[in-house]
Amino acid sequence: MSVTVVGSIAFDAVRTPHGGRERMLGGAAVHFSLAASFFDEVRVVGPVGDDFGADEYAVLHGRAVNTDDIEHVEGGKTFFWSGVYGHNMNSRDTLETDLNVFETFDPKLSEDSKACEVLFLANILPELQLGVRKQCDQATFVALDSMDLWINIAREKLVQAIETVDCVILNDSEVELFTGEREVVQGARKIIELGPSAMVVKLGKYGAALVTADSSFWIPAFPVAFVADPTGAGDSFAGGFVGAIATALQAGEDVTAETMRLAMAYGTALASFNVEEFGTERVARLTAEEVVERVKELQRITSFDAEKKLALT
Ligand code: AMP
């Protein structure tokens, strides 16, 4: 059993109030893979150029991510993204996006990647997401991410892609852009009406919400002592969330509301480690014990006894 992820593999340059990096390993598929690698075998599908070398593969192999389906485009350059974060780190401006080999990306999945039980369609052209979804027709749980660009210029195909998945993972501003709804639950329900059974709305440093047709569940971000760089936090969240669901499926369980709530906690934990250092630096040397401990701590800081009677007047 394995998890397949299709998406960007990148070099990122970022500046935050706490420093920056000129060139670091990034990309949605990379952040997702490293986070999901704590739960199941992960196969990453995406293009790279000649500049993607042994050091970058070593980070992925260090977490046992299967890179057989990384497509090396001869003579090409790896996707490059740069961004700068404002003071409160909840918003960022993109300075540069050089698509390079990503521009002509046409995902080619090996038989092993197609045979995945769990599939994550990271933020790529919705038409490509649809094509990959069709190739992975055995998958029992499929989640999809997207971004404002595709909502604006490829809405129809994005709707078609959403119709084929079980779960959509977007941030709150994307939900508002896509549905016109400002309220998280109302917006999420409009997306659920298209077919998915669940929707995860990422709220940046305020946490995340899980919305189904008849329920919602809210979890805060884990309060880390220091946020160095939020880049990739959303994809690490997705990796922890989708990975935890893959573990449940592997154990023969159904994806119940309870499973998804626990998965939200794992997503929150992985995202919180991601932001503590730049790019993939922290997650690359994270241990399973640290992940489990953080999930327990998250439970301790969010649970209370609603049965205890207080004398209200
Ligand atoms: P996140 O902070 O979770 O939204 O993810 C940031 C990652 O997305 C970075 O590592 C970038 O390399 C990658 N990224 C930025 N823009 C794009 C884009 N247009 N398409 C695909 N990936 C992107």
Short mmCIF file of C-alpha atoms and ligand atoms in Angstrom, two decimals:
data_model
loop_
_atom_site.label_atom_id
_atom_site.label_comp_id
_atom_site.label_asym_id
_atom_site.label_seq_id
_atom_site.Cartn_x
_atom_site.Cartn_y
_atom_site.Cartn_z
CA MET A 1 0.00 0.00 0.00
CA SER A 2 1.35 3.45 -0.72
CA VAL A 3 0.60 7.14 -1.03
CA THR A 4 1.26 8.84 -4.38
CA VAL A 5 1.68 12.62 -4.62
CA VAL A 6 1.86 14.62 -7.82
CA GLY A 7 2.99 18.25 -7.71
CA SER A 8 5.80 20.78 -7.73
CA ILE A 9 9.39 19.99 -6.81
CA ALA A 10 11.19 23.28 -6.42
CA PHE A 11 14.00 25.50 -5.36
CA ASP A 12 12.61 28.31 -3.21
CA ALA A 13 14.07 31.63 -2.15
CA VAL A 14 12.35 33.19 0.85
CA ARG A 15 12.69 36.15 3.14
CA THR A 16 10.90 36.31 6.47
CA PRO A 17 11.30 38.71 9.41
CA HIS A 18 13.76 36.15 10.83
CA GLY A 19 16.09 35.78 7.87
CA GLY A 20 16.04 34.07 4.53
CA ARG A 21 17.43 31.51 2.13
CA GLU A 22 18.58 32.16 -1.44
CA ARG A 23 18.00 28.62 -2.65
CA MET A 24 16.45 25.82 -0.66
CA LEU A 25 14.67 22.60 -1.49
CA GLY A 26 10.92 23.14 -1.69
CA GLY A 27 7.81 22.49 -3.72
CA ALA A 28 4.41 21.28 -2.64
CA ALA A 29 5.13 17.63 -3.48
CA VAL A 30 8.39 17.69 -1.49
CA HIS A 31 6.84 19.17 1.67
CA PHE A 32 3.91 16.78 1.38
CA SER A 33 6.16 13.74 0.85
CA LEU A 34 8.40 14.40 3.83
CA ALA A 35 5.40 14.85 6.15
CA ALA A 36 3.49 11.84 4.80
CA SER A 37 6.60 9.65 5.01
CA PHE A 38 5.98 9.17 8.75
CA PHE A 39 2.85 7.15 7.96
CA ASP A 40 3.29 5.07 4.82
CA GLU A 41 5.43 4.49 1.75
CA VAL A 42 5.30 7.68 -0.35
CA ARG A 43 5.93 7.91 -4.10
CA VAL A 44 6.56 11.41 -5.41
CA VAL A 45 5.79 12.36 -9.02
CA GLY A 46 7.09 15.63 -10.48
CA PRO A 47 9.67 17.12 -12.83
CA VAL A 48 13.20 18.37 -12.05
CA GLY A 49 16.04 19.81 -14.13
CA ASP A 50 19.80 19.26 -14.30
CA ASP A 51 20.27 21.45 -11.22
CA PHE A 52 18.45 18.93 -8.99
CA GLY A 53 21.22 16.79 -7.60
CA ALA A 54 22.38 14.29 -5.01
CA ASP A 55 21.87 16.64 -2.05
CA GLU A 56 18.19 17.13 -2.89
CA TYR A 57 17.58 13.41 -3.48
CA ALA A 58 19.34 12.72 -0.17
CA VAL A 59 16.74 14.75 1.74
CA LEU A 60 13.91 12.70 0.22
CA HIS A 61 15.74 9.38 0.60
CA GLY A 62 16.58 10.34 4.20
CA ARG A 63 12.85 9.90 4.88
CA ALA A 64 12.62 6.86 2.57
CA VAL A 65 10.49 8.69 0.00
CA ASN A 66 10.38 6.74 -3.28
CA THR A 67 11.74 9.01 -6.04
CA ASP A 68 11.54 6.57 -9.00
CA ASP A 69 8.84 8.72 -10.62
CA ILE A 70 10.72 12.01 -10.37
CA GLU A 71 11.15 12.96 -14.00
CA HIS A 72 14.57 14.36 -14.85
CA VAL A 73 14.21 16.69 -17.86
CA GLU A 74 17.58 16.76 -19.68
CA GLY A 75 18.87 20.31 -20.15
CA GLY A 76 16.04 21.73 -18.04
CA LYS A 77 15.94 23.83 -14.87
CA THR A 78 13.92 22.97 -11.77
CA PHE A 79 10.84 25.08 -10.92
CA PHE A 80 11.85 28.17 -8.92
CA TRP A 81 9.65 30.20 -6.58
CA SER A 82 10.53 33.15 -4.39
CA GLY A 83 8.46 34.96 -1.83
CA VAL A 84 8.63 37.43 1.01
CA TYR A 85 6.61 37.31 4.23
CA GLY A 86 5.16 40.32 6.00
CA HIS A 87 5.56 41.07 9.68
CA ASN A 88 2.75 38.82 10.94
CA MET A 89 3.80 35.93 8.62
CA ASN A 90 0.20 35.09 7.75
CA SER A 91 0.49 36.70 4.33
CA ARG A 92 3.20 36.61 1.71
CA ASP A 93 3.97 38.15 -1.65
CA THR A 94 5.29 36.09 -4.51
CA LEU A 95 8.33 37.81 -6.03
CA GLU A 96 9.11 35.35 -8.79
CA THR A 97 7.73 32.14 -10.27
CA ASP A 98 9.94 30.49 -12.91
CA LEU A 99 8.02 27.46 -14.10
CA ASN A 100 10.99 26.04 -16.05
CA VAL A 101 10.48 22.24 -16.42
CA PHE A 102 7.10 22.58 -14.68
CA GLU A 103 5.69 24.50 -17.66
CA THR A 104 5.46 21.45 -19.90
CA PHE A 105 4.91 18.91 -17.12
CA ASP A 106 2.80 15.96 -18.20
CA PRO A 107 2.69 13.51 -15.27
CA LYS A 108 3.86 10.01 -16.15
CA LEU A 109 3.01 7.52 -13.45
CA SER A 110 4.64 4.09 -13.17
CA GLU A 111 2.37 1.11 -12.56
CA ASP A 112 3.37 1.22 -8.85
CA SER A 113 2.38 4.88 -8.51
CA LYS A 114 -0.91 4.25 -10.31
CA ALA A 115 -1.68 1.39 -7.93
CA CYS A 116 -1.70 3.66 -4.86
CA GLU A 117 -4.49 3.38 -2.34
CA VAL A 118 -4.19 7.04 -1.37
CA LEU A 119 -3.54 9.91 -3.79
CA PHE A 120 -2.71 13.56 -3.18
CA LEU A 121 -3.14 15.94 -6.08
CA ALA A 122 -1.00 18.88 -5.02
CA ASN A 123 -1.43 22.31 -6.52
CA ILE A 124 -1.02 21.82 -10.32
CA LEU A 125 -3.10 22.61 -13.43
CA PRO A 126 -6.58 21.11 -12.75
CA GLU A 127 -6.53 19.36 -16.12
CA LEU A 128 -3.41 17.45 -15.04
CA GLN A 129 -5.05 16.64 -11.70
CA LEU A 130 -8.00 15.15 -13.58
CA GLY A 131 -5.69 13.07 -15.77
CA VAL A 132 -3.78 11.68 -12.79
CA ARG A 133 -7.02 10.95 -10.91
CA LYS A 134 -8.23 8.85 -13.85
CA GLN A 135 -4.96 6.91 -13.94
CA CYS A 136 -5.21 6.09 -10.21
CA ASP A 137 -8.66 4.56 -10.45
CA GLN A 138 -8.02 2.07 -7.59
CA ALA A 139 -7.38 4.79 -5.01
CA THR A 140 -9.82 4.68 -2.10
CA PHE A 141 -8.96 8.12 -0.71
CA VAL A 142 -8.07 11.06 -2.94
CA ALA A 143 -7.39 14.61 -1.73
CA LEU A 144 -6.80 17.72 -3.81
CA ASP A 145 -5.18 21.13 -3.25
CA SER A 146 -5.36 24.15 -5.55
CA MET A 147 -4.61 27.87 -5.61
CA ASP A 148 -6.03 31.27 -6.61
CA LEU A 149 -4.43 31.11 -10.09
CA TRP A 150 -6.40 28.00 -11.11
CA ILE A 151 -9.59 29.26 -9.46
CA ASN A 152 -9.27 32.37 -11.62
CA ILE A 153 -8.20 30.89 -14.96
CA ALA A 154 -9.24 27.20 -14.96
CA ARG A 155 -12.38 27.14 -12.85
CA GLU A 156 -14.36 24.72 -15.00
CA LYS A 157 -11.63 22.05 -15.01
CA LEU A 158 -11.07 22.60 -11.28
CA VAL A 159 -14.77 21.92 -10.65
CA GLN A 160 -14.48 18.71 -12.69
CA ALA A 161 -11.38 17.64 -10.72
CA ILE A 162 -13.11 18.38 -7.40
CA GLU A 163 -16.06 16.23 -8.48
CA THR A 164 -13.72 13.19 -8.59
CA VAL A 165 -12.07 13.45 -5.15
CA ASP A 166 -12.98 12.60 -1.54
CA CYS A 167 -11.46 15.61 0.15
CA VAL A 168 -10.50 19.14 -0.87
CA ILE A 169 -7.82 21.03 1.08
CA LEU A 170 -7.75 24.82 0.56
CA ASN A 171 -7.02 27.88 2.65
CA ASP A 172 -9.82 30.21 3.70
CA SER A 173 -9.10 32.90 1.10
CA GLU A 174 -9.20 30.29 -1.67
CA VAL A 175 -12.55 28.99 -0.41
CA GLU A 176 -13.90 32.54 -0.46
CA LEU A 177 -12.54 33.18 -3.96
CA PHE A 178 -13.99 29.90 -5.26
CA THR A 179 -17.42 30.11 -3.62
CA GLY A 180 -17.96 33.79 -2.86
CA GLU A 181 -18.72 32.76 0.75
CA ARG A 182 -16.88 34.51 3.57
CA GLU A 183 -17.93 32.06 6.26
CA VAL A 184 -15.77 28.96 6.40
CA VAL A 185 -18.52 26.39 6.95
CA GLN A 186 -20.87 27.83 4.31
CA GLY A 187 -18.06 28.04 1.76
CA ALA A 188 -16.83 24.54 2.52
CA ARG A 189 -20.37 23.12 2.17
CA LYS A 190 -20.69 24.65 -1.30
CA ILE A 191 -17.57 22.72 -2.29
CA ILE A 192 -18.85 19.53 -0.65
CA GLU A 193 -22.00 19.83 -2.76
CA LEU A 194 -19.77 19.20 -5.80
CA GLY A 195 -19.02 15.66 -4.58
CA PRO A 196 -16.25 15.37 -1.95
CA SER A 197 -17.31 14.05 1.45
CA ALA A 198 -15.00 16.36 3.39
CA MET A 199 -13.26 19.67 3.09
CA VAL A 200 -10.27 20.92 5.08
CA VAL A 201 -10.00 24.70 5.35
CA LYS A 202 -6.53 25.87 6.39
CA LEU A 203 -6.58 29.05 8.45
CA GLY A 204 -2.85 29.77 8.55
CA LYS A 205 -1.63 30.57 12.05
CA TYR A 206 -5.21 30.24 13.34
CA GLY A 207 -5.36 26.49 12.64
CA ALA A 208 -7.71 24.52 10.42
CA ALA A 209 -11.31 23.36 10.11
CA LEU A 210 -12.68 20.04 8.88
CA VAL A 211 -16.16 20.38 7.37
CA THR A 212 -18.51 17.61 6.25
CA ALA A 213 -22.14 17.83 5.12
CA ASP A 214 -23.38 17.68 8.72
CA SER A 215 -20.47 18.47 11.01
CA SER A 216 -17.48 20.70 11.55
CA PHE A 217 -14.34 20.31 13.66
CA TRP A 218 -11.86 23.04 14.55
CA ILE A 219 -8.27 22.79 15.67
CA PRO A 220 -5.83 25.60 16.48
CA ALA A 221 -2.31 25.77 15.14
CA PHE A 222 0.20 24.35 17.62
CA PRO A 223 1.74 27.35 19.43
CA VAL A 224 5.43 26.94 18.60
CA ALA A 225 7.95 29.14 20.38
CA PHE A 226 9.46 30.48 17.18
CA VAL A 227 8.24 30.70 13.56
CA ALA A 228 11.17 30.96 11.16
CA ASP A 229 9.46 30.31 7.80
CA PRO A 230 5.86 29.26 7.02
CA THR A 231 6.73 28.07 3.47
CA GLY A 232 5.32 24.61 2.90
CA ALA A 233 3.25 24.55 6.09
CA GLY A 234 0.06 23.91 4.12
CA ASP A 235 1.61 21.00 2.24
CA SER A 236 3.12 19.56 5.43
CA PHE A 237 -0.35 19.81 6.99
CA ALA A 238 -1.74 17.91 4.00
CA GLY A 239 1.03 15.31 4.30
CA GLY A 240 0.27 14.70 7.97
CA PHE A 241 -3.48 14.66 7.42
CA VAL A 242 -3.51 12.42 4.33
CA GLY A 243 -0.74 10.23 5.78
CA ALA A 244 -2.72 9.59 8.96
CA ILE A 245 -5.73 8.58 6.86
CA ALA A 246 -3.51 6.21 4.87
CA THR A 247 -2.40 4.57 8.13
CA ALA A 248 -6.02 4.01 9.15
CA LEU A 249 -6.84 2.48 5.77
CA GLN A 250 -3.80 0.25 6.04
CA ALA A 251 -5.11 -1.01 9.38
CA GLY A 252 -8.36 -1.99 7.65
CA GLU A 253 -10.37 0.85 9.16
CA ASP A 254 -12.92 3.03 7.38
CA VAL A 255 -12.30 6.75 7.06
CA THR A 256 -14.71 7.86 9.80
CA ALA A 257 -15.20 11.34 11.25
CA GLU A 258 -13.06 10.19 14.21
CA THR A 259 -10.24 9.12 11.86
CA MET A 260 -10.31 12.50 10.15
CA ARG A 261 -10.25 14.41 13.44
CA LEU A 262 -7.13 12.55 14.54
CA ALA A 263 -5.67 13.15 11.08
CA MET A 264 -6.28 16.90 11.61
CA ALA A 265 -4.12 16.67 14.74
CA TYR A 266 -1.30 14.97 12.83
CA GLY A 267 -1.56 17.56 10.06
CA THR A 268 -1.34 20.32 12.67
CA ALA A 269 1.71 18.71 14.29
CA LEU A 270 3.61 18.30 11.00
CA ALA A 271 2.82 21.86 9.92
CA SER A 272 4.06 23.19 13.27
CA PHE A 273 7.44 21.49 12.88
CA ASN A 274 7.67 22.77 9.30
CA VAL A 275 7.51 26.42 10.37
CA GLU A 276 10.17 26.16 13.07
CA GLU A 277 13.00 26.34 10.54
CA PHE A 278 13.44 27.25 6.87
CA GLY A 279 12.03 25.06 4.09
CA THR A 280 12.42 21.35 4.74
CA GLU A 281 15.19 21.77 7.34
CA ARG A 282 13.20 20.81 10.45
CA VAL A 283 10.99 18.08 8.99
CA ALA A 284 13.99 16.42 7.31
CA ARG A 285 15.45 15.55 10.74
CA LEU A 286 12.18 15.07 12.61
CA THR A 287 11.51 11.79 14.43
CA ALA A 288 8.29 9.82 14.76
CA GLU A 289 8.57 10.15 18.56
CA GLU A 290 8.59 13.95 18.28
CA VAL A 291 5.47 13.84 16.09
CA VAL A 292 3.58 11.62 18.53
CA GLU A 293 4.63 13.75 21.50
CA ARG A 294 3.41 16.93 19.79
CA VAL A 295 0.03 15.38 19.00
CA LYS A 296 -0.33 14.44 22.69
CA GLU A 297 0.65 17.97 23.72
CA LEU A 298 -1.91 19.35 21.26
CA GLN A 299 -4.57 17.24 22.96
CA ARG A 300 -3.46 18.46 26.40
CA ILE A 301 -3.69 22.12 25.42
CA THR A 302 -7.07 21.85 23.69
CA SER A 303 -9.14 19.51 25.90
CA PHE A 304 -11.49 20.60 28.67
CA ASP A 305 -14.33 19.09 30.67
CA ALA A 306 -17.65 20.48 29.42
CA GLU A 307 -19.55 18.26 31.91
CA LYS A 308 -18.22 20.04 34.98
CA LYS A 309 -21.06 22.12 36.34
CA LEU A 310 -20.45 25.79 37.07
CA ALA A 311 -22.91 27.86 39.04
CA LEU A 312 -24.09 30.33 36.39
CA THR A 313 -26.78 32.89 37.02
P1 AMP B 1 2.62 26.43 0.95
O1 AMP B 1 3.46 27.36 1.78
O2 AMP B 1 2.17 25.22 1.68
O3 AMP B 1 1.54 27.13 0.21
O4 AMP B 1 3.60 25.83 -0.20
C1 AMP B 1 4.67 26.53 -0.68
C2 AMP B 1 5.36 25.69 -1.74
O5 AMP B 1 4.59 25.74 -2.95
C3 AMP B 1 6.74 26.24 -2.06
O6 AMP B 1 7.72 25.30 -1.70
C4 AMP B 1 6.73 26.50 -3.58
O7 AMP B 1 7.81 25.92 -4.24
C5 AMP B 1 5.43 25.88 -4.07
N1 AMP B 1 4.74 26.73 -5.04
C6 AMP B 1 4.68 28.08 -5.07
N2 AMP B 1 3.98 28.52 -6.14
C7 AMP B 1 3.58 27.40 -6.82
C8 AMP B 1 2.84 27.18 -8.04
N3 AMP B 1 2.38 28.18 -8.80
N4 AMP B 1 2.61 25.90 -8.40
C9 AMP B 1 3.08 24.88 -7.67
N5 AMP B 1 3.81 25.02 -6.54
C10 AMP B 1 4.06 26.26 -6.10
#
